[in-house]
């Protein structure tokens, strides 16, 4: 009987989780460790697009765009509950603008490109050529081809037509909650390992220490337990923290550890609550240029909110400390005002903001142009560690699966093992679309009605639950008949999810803290009607499930309110106007 190999993956962001799953598919043992929670890093601070990356064409990144488009097309099929196609308008001012700049950029002359950008940005010819190539690279997948349209085109967002007389209409995709996608990658990996009888462990909120003999100790931060393992290989998938992790892993060795792999840039986003801006978008995304030529996305974010991003500013501090500053907020609001001057979107309409650091390859030769640094990922092998060790540098949400495939093949090859399976055609556990999704909604509605909700409200709750958990949503309701007599119909007040979802996430999805539940499982941190009451319902449900002492509920809620203010600039009210007839189901329900 061959001895099972064990691979430690450090970092449970989208890339680490995808690598762990890919390795599990080939029958190796996997332990994935995160210093915080699953998807608590850059994965949660992104623009949430699954896209080819139109603008990378100007930088000659044809291979990356092709790979991204292939992956985009896969993910809308394999994770249909979380990734949905989104039509985009790209407004243009003139016809010819940007030709010379694009040519200079393609030739690698970024300084000239910026000098030649011109006052009016890219014109319809430049955009049309780029989109024709984009269509060609996505060919065969049945997505609509782009079209150039005049202002006033039916269904078009109400962009300022005096400035933007034309626009290009094209398609990409949006993943509202990469946090949930990442959790599901790990849920799937756990199932794969269980079926194969191989080891699979997810250790969150843990710190890793390396002994001189190469023994790795995964220490508990919240409890005192620890796990010791001598891995066959380690994959450093800690994103923007890659260099810090390497320093810690290889502290006792010399070599090229001093070489910086990451040259991060920070990007900020606004979540705007403004009914007429949301209505003006008409369920389309906008991809525009800000006044300085930087790309800006204005995106529907659920039925009531709008997501605006992003900035691109060199950042060398601790990625966990990156915050959107007032200058960035003003810059993004100005970009919105340029597109929708009559909407009068102001600082008060910003419900919250967030900021993340792109784990870009260190491109010291190109310090002037963060936008021009490649978005391709690299796999870097290190010789200084007691085990085989690789670091993942860069990457996008969109290419997490293909990145995982090449990483797993490299690691397995070095261990002399075959690739036994791939995720190319493998749906996520919650995947559902069309009639299957309708059936899931009906089943959840039945459970919600059994729990005492009237039909209309039960339907809305079911839609919300399926939007977040896909086909797994029916497991959120307690089996033993439902909380007919539970307070507030067994729902988290104001947000329309069953309180029993808390126990599900604790039991099935490695949630450990109130923040994990609010920010990365139930996605309430973005919910319009989040209140202290809702936080209390979640904390009390944690307590009922034995995950929080009853006398610590108030303290946990206070801590969560403080964190939401500090991290997102979000002010959580004590309560919101809410009634038992209120469905509270806004975020997360997407068809
Ligand atoms: C502003 C912005 C917008 C973006 N928009 C998009 C987009 O629209 N589409 C797209 O495809 N891509 C986008 N990206 C890129 C994408 O978000 C990232 O490339 C991707 O999320 C990186 O994932 P990751 O798993 O490598 O890193 P992370 O998600 O950062 O995960 C790394 C994990 O490592 C953990 N960690 C750190 N140190 C240690 C340690 N020592 N031990 C254990 N764990 C540790 C962290 O807690 C974290 O959970 C965007 C990025 C940014 C910043």
mmCIF file of C-alpha atoms and ligand atoms in Angstrom, residues 9-17 33-51 56 206-208 236-242 244-246 248 265-269 297 310-311 354-359 375 392 394-399 403, ligand 1:
data_model
loop_
_atom_site.group_PDB
_atom_site.id
_atom_site.type_symbol
_atom_site.label_atom_id
_atom_site.label_comp_id
_atom_site.label_asym_id
_atom_site.label_seq_id
_atom_site.Cartn_x
_atom_site.Cartn_y
_atom_site.Cartn_z
ATOM 1 C CA UNK A 9 -1.724 24.690 1.171
ATOM 2 C CA UNK A 10 -1.224 27.990 2.953
ATOM 3 C CA UNK A 11 -3.975 30.520 2.307
ATOM 4 C CA UNK A 12 -7.664 29.722 1.848
ATOM 5 C CA UNK A 13 -8.444 32.467 -0.647
ATOM 6 C CA UNK A 14 -9.971 31.551 -3.991
ATOM 7 C CA UNK A 15 -6.632 30.320 -5.350
ATOM 8 C CA UNK A 16 -5.594 28.244 -2.340
ATOM 9 C CA UNK A 17 -9.068 26.680 -2.178
ATOM 10 C CA UNK A 33 -4.518 26.550 6.519
ATOM 11 C CA UNK A 34 -5.496 30.190 6.788
ATOM 12 C CA UNK A 35 -4.383 32.714 9.375
ATOM 13 C CA UNK A 36 -7.885 34.178 9.163
ATOM 14 C CA UNK A 37 -11.057 32.869 7.590
ATOM 15 C CA UNK A 38 -11.758 31.338 4.184
ATOM 16 C CA UNK A 39 -11.781 34.130 1.549
ATOM 17 C CA UNK A 40 -11.000 36.830 4.082
ATOM 18 C CA UNK A 41 -8.218 38.325 1.922
ATOM 19 C CA UNK A 42 -8.168 39.892 -1.541
ATOM 20 C CA UNK A 43 -10.836 37.472 -2.756
ATOM 21 C CA UNK A 44 -13.374 39.448 -0.740
ATOM 22 C CA UNK A 45 -12.059 42.843 -1.837
ATOM 23 C CA UNK A 46 -12.295 42.420 -5.603
ATOM 24 C CA UNK A 47 -14.637 43.890 -8.229
ATOM 25 C CA UNK A 48 -16.378 40.500 -8.372
ATOM 26 C CA UNK A 49 -16.223 40.145 -12.142
ATOM 27 C CA UNK A 50 -15.613 36.942 -14.009
ATOM 28 C CA UNK A 51 -14.270 38.462 -17.160
ATOM 29 C CA UNK A 56 -5.436 43.558 -21.064
ATOM 30 C CA UNK A 206 -4.598 29.194 12.622
ATOM 31 C CA UNK A 207 -0.951 30.140 12.702
ATOM 32 C CA UNK A 208 1.753 28.026 11.100
ATOM 33 C CA UNK A 236 2.154 29.207 -0.544
ATOM 34 C CA UNK A 237 -1.137 30.644 -1.810
ATOM 35 C CA UNK A 238 -1.252 33.591 0.558
ATOM 36 C CA UNK A 239 -1.794 36.170 -2.188
ATOM 37 C CA UNK A 240 -0.663 39.647 -1.226
ATOM 38 C CA UNK A 241 1.019 38.094 1.851
ATOM 39 C CA UNK A 242 3.221 35.730 -0.193
ATOM 40 C CA UNK A 244 5.652 37.717 4.402
ATOM 41 C CA UNK A 245 4.728 34.036 4.458
ATOM 42 C CA UNK A 246 7.973 33.101 2.716
ATOM 43 C CA UNK A 248 8.283 33.151 8.021
ATOM 44 C CA UNK A 265 -1.451 47.871 -5.647
ATOM 45 C CA UNK A 266 -4.503 48.764 -3.643
ATOM 46 C CA UNK A 267 -7.930 49.075 -5.183
ATOM 47 C CA UNK A 268 -10.977 50.552 -3.500
ATOM 48 C CA UNK A 269 -14.679 50.094 -4.136
ATOM 49 C CA UNK A 297 -16.795 49.774 -13.342
ATOM 50 C CA UNK A 310 -11.715 50.724 -8.579
ATOM 51 C CA UNK A 311 -8.499 52.584 -7.926
ATOM 52 C CA UNK A 354 -13.828 48.295 0.856
ATOM 53 C CA UNK A 355 -10.265 48.057 -0.285
ATOM 54 C CA UNK A 356 -7.936 45.211 -1.234
ATOM 55 C CA UNK A 357 -4.391 44.713 -2.409
ATOM 56 C CA UNK A 358 -3.774 43.072 -5.776
ATOM 57 C CA UNK A 359 -1.144 40.350 -5.450
ATOM 58 C CA UNK A 375 -2.392 40.093 -14.338
ATOM 59 C CA UNK A 392 1.608 31.471 -6.337
ATOM 60 C CA UNK A 394 -0.794 37.005 -9.001
ATOM 61 C CA UNK A 395 -3.920 35.534 -10.509
ATOM 62 C CA UNK A 396 -7.534 36.583 -10.862
ATOM 63 C CA UNK A 397 -10.793 35.265 -9.506
ATOM 64 C CA UNK A 398 -11.632 34.314 -13.068
ATOM 65 C CA UNK A 399 -8.642 32.038 -13.585
ATOM 66 C CA UNK A 403 -4.321 28.258 -12.076
HETATM 67 C C1 LIG B 1 -9.260 45.861 -6.200
HETATM 68 C C2 LIG B 1 -9.238 44.498 -6.818
HETATM 69 C C3 LIG B 1 -10.162 44.163 -7.780
HETATM 70 C C4 LIG B 1 -10.123 42.910 -8.368
HETATM 71 N N1 LIG B 1 -11.094 42.573 -9.251
HETATM 72 C C5 LIG B 1 -11.090 41.361 -9.832
HETATM 73 C C6 LIG B 1 -12.136 40.993 -10.714
HETATM 74 O O1 LIG B 1 -13.108 41.712 -10.913
HETATM 75 N N2 LIG B 1 -12.047 39.800 -11.321
HETATM 76 C C7 LIG B 1 -11.013 38.950 -11.111
HETATM 77 O O2 LIG B 1 -10.996 37.892 -11.736
HETATM 78 N N3 LIG B 1 -10.023 39.246 -10.246
HETATM 79 C C8 LIG B 1 -10.048 40.437 -9.591
HETATM 80 N N4 LIG B 1 -9.076 40.766 -8.694
HETATM 81 C C9 LIG B 1 -8.013 39.822 -8.437
HETATM 82 C C10 LIG B 1 -8.437 38.769 -7.428
HETATM 83 O O3 LIG B 1 -9.312 39.275 -6.472
HETATM 84 C C11 LIG B 1 -7.223 38.220 -6.689
HETATM 85 O O4 LIG B 1 -6.193 37.954 -7.575
HETATM 86 C C12 LIG B 1 -7.575 36.940 -5.964
HETATM 87 O O5 LIG B 1 -8.666 37.142 -5.103
HETATM 88 C C13 LIG B 1 -6.382 36.451 -5.176
HETATM 89 O O6 LIG B 1 -6.801 35.325 -4.454
HETATM 90 P P1 LIG B 1 -5.767 34.569 -3.563
HETATM 91 O O7 LIG B 1 -6.440 33.340 -3.098
HETATM 92 O O8 LIG B 1 -4.494 34.387 -4.304
HETATM 93 O O9 LIG B 1 -5.435 35.580 -2.371
HETATM 94 P P2 LIG B 1 -6.323 35.995 -1.097
HETATM 95 O O10 LIG B 1 -7.753 35.989 -1.399
HETATM 96 O O11 LIG B 1 -5.740 37.241 -0.575
HETATM 97 O O12 LIG B 1 -6.052 34.809 -0.088
HETATM 98 C C14 LIG B 1 -4.857 34.699 0.631
HETATM 99 C C15 LIG B 1 -5.181 34.136 1.990
HETATM 100 O O13 LIG B 1 -3.960 33.881 2.670
HETATM 101 C C16 LIG B 1 -4.169 34.105 4.058
HETATM 102 N N5 LIG B 1 -2.868 34.248 4.689
HETATM 103 C C17 LIG B 1 -2.021 35.296 4.677
HETATM 104 N N6 LIG B 1 -0.884 34.983 5.313
HETATM 105 C C18 LIG B 1 -1.003 33.713 5.751
HETATM 106 C C19 LIG B 1 -0.147 32.809 6.455
HETATM 107 N N7 LIG B 1 1.069 33.160 6.817
HETATM 108 N N8 LIG B 1 -0.599 31.568 6.726
HETATM 109 C C20 LIG B 1 -1.842 31.172 6.338
HETATM 110 N N9 LIG B 1 -2.681 31.987 5.670
HETATM 111 C C21 LIG B 1 -2.278 33.234 5.364
HETATM 112 C C22 LIG B 1 -5.051 35.330 4.094
HETATM 113 O O14 LIG B 1 -5.784 35.380 5.306
HETATM 114 C C23 LIG B 1 -5.954 35.098 2.885
HETATM 115 O O15 LIG B 1 -7.173 34.480 3.255
HETATM 116 C C24 LIG B 1 -9.118 41.994 -8.026
HETATM 117 C C25 LIG B 1 -8.204 42.321 -7.033
HETATM 118 C C26 LIG B 1 -8.296 43.552 -6.398
HETATM 119 C C27 LIG B 1 -7.385 43.887 -5.286
#
